[in-house]
C-alpha positions as YAML, in Angstrom:
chain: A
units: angstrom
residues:
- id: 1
  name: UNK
  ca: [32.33, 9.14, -29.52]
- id: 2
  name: UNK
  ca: [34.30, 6.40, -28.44]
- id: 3
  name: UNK
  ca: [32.40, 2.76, -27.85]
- id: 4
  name: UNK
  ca: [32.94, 2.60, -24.07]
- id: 5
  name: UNK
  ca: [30.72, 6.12, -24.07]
- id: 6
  name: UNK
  ca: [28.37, 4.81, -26.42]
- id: 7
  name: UNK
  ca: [28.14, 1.53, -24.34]
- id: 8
  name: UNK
  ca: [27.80, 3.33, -20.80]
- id: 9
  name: UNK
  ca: [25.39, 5.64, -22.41]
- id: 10
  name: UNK
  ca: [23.48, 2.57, -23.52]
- id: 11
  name: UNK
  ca: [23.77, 0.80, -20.09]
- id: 12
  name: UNK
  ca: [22.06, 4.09, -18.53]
- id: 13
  name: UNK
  ca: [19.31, 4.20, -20.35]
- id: 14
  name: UNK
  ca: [18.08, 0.85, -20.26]
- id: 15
  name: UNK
  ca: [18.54, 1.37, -16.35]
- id: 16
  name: UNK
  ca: [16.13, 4.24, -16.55]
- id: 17
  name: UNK
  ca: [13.55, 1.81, -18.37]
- id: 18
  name: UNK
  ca: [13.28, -0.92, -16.21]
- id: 19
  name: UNK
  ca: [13.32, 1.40, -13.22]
- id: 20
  name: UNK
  ca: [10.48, 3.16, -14.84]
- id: 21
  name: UNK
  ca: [8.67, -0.12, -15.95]
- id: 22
  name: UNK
  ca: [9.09, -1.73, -12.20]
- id: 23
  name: UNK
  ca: [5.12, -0.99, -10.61]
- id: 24
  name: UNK
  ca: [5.32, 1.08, -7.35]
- id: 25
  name: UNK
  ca: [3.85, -1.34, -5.11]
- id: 26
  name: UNK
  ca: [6.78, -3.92, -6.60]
- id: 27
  name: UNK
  ca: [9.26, -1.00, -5.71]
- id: 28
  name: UNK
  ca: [10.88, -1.62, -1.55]
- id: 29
  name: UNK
  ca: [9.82, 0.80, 0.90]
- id: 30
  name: UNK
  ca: [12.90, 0.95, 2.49]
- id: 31
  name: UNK
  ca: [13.60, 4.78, 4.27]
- id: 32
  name: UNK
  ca: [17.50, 4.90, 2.64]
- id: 33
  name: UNK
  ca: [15.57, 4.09, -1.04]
- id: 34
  name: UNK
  ca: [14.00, 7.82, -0.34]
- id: 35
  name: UNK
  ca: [10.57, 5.83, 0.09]
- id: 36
  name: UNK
  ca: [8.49, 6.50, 3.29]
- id: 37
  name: UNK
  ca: [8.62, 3.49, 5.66]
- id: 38
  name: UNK
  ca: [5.26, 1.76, 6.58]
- id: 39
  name: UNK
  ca: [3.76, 2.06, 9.68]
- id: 40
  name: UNK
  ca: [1.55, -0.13, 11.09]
- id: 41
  name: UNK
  ca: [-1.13, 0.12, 13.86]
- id: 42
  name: UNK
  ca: [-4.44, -2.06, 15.56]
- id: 43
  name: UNK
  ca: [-7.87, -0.37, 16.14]
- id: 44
  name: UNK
  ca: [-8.56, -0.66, 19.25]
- id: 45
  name: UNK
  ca: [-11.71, 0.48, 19.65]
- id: 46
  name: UNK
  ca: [-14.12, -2.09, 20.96]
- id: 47
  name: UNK
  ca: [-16.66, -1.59, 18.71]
- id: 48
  name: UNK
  ca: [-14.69, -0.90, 15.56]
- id: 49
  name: UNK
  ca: [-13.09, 2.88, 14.46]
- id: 50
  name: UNK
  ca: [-15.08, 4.93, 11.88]
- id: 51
  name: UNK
  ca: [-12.81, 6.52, 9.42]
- id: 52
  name: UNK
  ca: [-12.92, 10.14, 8.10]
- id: 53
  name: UNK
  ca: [-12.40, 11.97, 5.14]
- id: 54
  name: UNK
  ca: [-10.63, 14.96, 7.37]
- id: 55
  name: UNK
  ca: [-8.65, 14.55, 10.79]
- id: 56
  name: UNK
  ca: [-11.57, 15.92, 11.88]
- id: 57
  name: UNK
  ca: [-15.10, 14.65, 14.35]
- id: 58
  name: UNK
  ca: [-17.27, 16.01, 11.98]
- id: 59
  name: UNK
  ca: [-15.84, 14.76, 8.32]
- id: 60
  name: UNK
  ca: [-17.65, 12.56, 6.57]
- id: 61
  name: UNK
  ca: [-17.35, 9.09, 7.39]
- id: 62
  name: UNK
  ca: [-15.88, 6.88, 4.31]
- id: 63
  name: UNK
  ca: [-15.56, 3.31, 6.00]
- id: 64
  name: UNK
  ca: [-15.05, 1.64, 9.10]
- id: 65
  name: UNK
  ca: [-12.19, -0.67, 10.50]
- id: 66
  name: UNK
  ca: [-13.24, -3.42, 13.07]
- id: 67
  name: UNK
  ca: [-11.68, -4.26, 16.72]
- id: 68
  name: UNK
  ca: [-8.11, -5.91, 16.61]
- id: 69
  name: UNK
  ca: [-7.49, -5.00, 12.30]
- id: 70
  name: UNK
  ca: [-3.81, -4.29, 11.58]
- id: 71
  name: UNK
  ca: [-3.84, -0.90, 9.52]
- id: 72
  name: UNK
  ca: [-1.09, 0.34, 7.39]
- id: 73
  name: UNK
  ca: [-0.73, 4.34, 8.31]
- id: 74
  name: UNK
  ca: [1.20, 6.79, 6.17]
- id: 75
  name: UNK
  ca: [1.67, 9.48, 8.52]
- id: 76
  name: UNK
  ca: [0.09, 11.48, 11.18]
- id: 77
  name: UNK
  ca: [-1.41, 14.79, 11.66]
- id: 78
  name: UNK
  ca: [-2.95, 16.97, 14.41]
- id: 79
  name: UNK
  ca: [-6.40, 17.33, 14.34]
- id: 80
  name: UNK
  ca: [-9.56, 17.29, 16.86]
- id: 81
  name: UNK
  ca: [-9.04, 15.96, 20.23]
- id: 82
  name: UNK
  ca: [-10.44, 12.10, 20.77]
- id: 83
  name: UNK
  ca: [-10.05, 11.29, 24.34]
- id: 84
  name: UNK
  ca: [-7.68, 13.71, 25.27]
- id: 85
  name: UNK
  ca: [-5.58, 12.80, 22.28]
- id: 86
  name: UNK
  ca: [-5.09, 15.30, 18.94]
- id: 87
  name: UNK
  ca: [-3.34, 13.10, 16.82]
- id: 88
  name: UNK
  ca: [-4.73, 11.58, 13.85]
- id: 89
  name: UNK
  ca: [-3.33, 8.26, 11.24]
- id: 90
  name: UNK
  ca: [-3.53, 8.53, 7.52]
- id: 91
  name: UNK
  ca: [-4.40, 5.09, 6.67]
- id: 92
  name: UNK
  ca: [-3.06, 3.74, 3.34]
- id: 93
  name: UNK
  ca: [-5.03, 0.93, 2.10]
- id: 94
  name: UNK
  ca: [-6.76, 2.29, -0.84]
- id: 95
  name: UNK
  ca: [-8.90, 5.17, 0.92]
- id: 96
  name: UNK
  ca: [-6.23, 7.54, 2.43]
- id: 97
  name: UNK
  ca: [-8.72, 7.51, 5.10]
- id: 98
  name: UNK
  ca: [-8.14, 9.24, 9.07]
- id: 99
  name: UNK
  ca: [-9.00, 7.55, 11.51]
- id: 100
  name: UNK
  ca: [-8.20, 8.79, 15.53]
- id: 101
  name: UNK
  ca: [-4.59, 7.54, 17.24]
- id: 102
  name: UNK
  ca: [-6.84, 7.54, 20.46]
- id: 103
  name: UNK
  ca: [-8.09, 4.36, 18.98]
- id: 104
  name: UNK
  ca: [-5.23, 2.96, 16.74]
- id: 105
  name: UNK
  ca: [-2.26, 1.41, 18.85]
- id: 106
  name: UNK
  ca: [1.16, 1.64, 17.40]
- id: 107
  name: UNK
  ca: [2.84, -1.56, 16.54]
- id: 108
  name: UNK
  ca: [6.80, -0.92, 16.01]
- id: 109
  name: UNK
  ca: [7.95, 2.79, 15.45]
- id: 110
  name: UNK
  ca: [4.99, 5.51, 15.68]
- id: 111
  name: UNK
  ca: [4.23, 7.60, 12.14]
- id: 112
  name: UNK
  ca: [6.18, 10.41, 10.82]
- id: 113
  name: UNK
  ca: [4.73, 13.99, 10.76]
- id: 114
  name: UNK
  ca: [2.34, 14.45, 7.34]
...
């Protein structure tokens, strides 16, 4: 094996570590990095938006977000109609809780498909 092999072969590898040792939240989100983008949205609802354990009225309730919070969403999904609207935000900040778009307003580019 000649040394520019063994060298490449060596660069490679210790690549592949520090990309492995690099924590995911450290890691850019960037959509051309094959990461999902983040979404954000504010409740609207004036007096705060319960959040579900299901896109669903009737799943259990896990928290609440009050009027005017920012929420990071990971993606949206149909589910029972709020208002008139079906649609329904994963939320991403530690509960992968669903709350209602009826009552989450986009801010920038609205969530990809689940």
């Amino acid at each position: 094996m000649s040394i520019a092999i063994r060298l490449g072969t060596g660069v490679a590898a210790a690549v592949l570590v520090a990309t492995a040792a690099v924590p995911a939240a450290a890691q850019s989100s960037a959509p051309d990095e094959g990461n999902p983008p983040v979404y954000k949205g504010r409740v609207t609802a004036k007096s705060g938006l319960l959040l579900r354990d299901a896109p669903t009225r009737g799943a259990k309730v896990v928290r609440s977000e009050p009027y005017g919070a920012i929420v990071p969403i990971f993606c949206k999904t149909s589910g029972d109609s709020v208002g008139g609207n079906s649609y329904w935000y994963l939320l991403t900040d530690g509960t992968w809780a669903w709350g209602s778009a009826k009552y989450i307003a986009n801010i920038g580019a609205v969530p990809r498909w689940c």
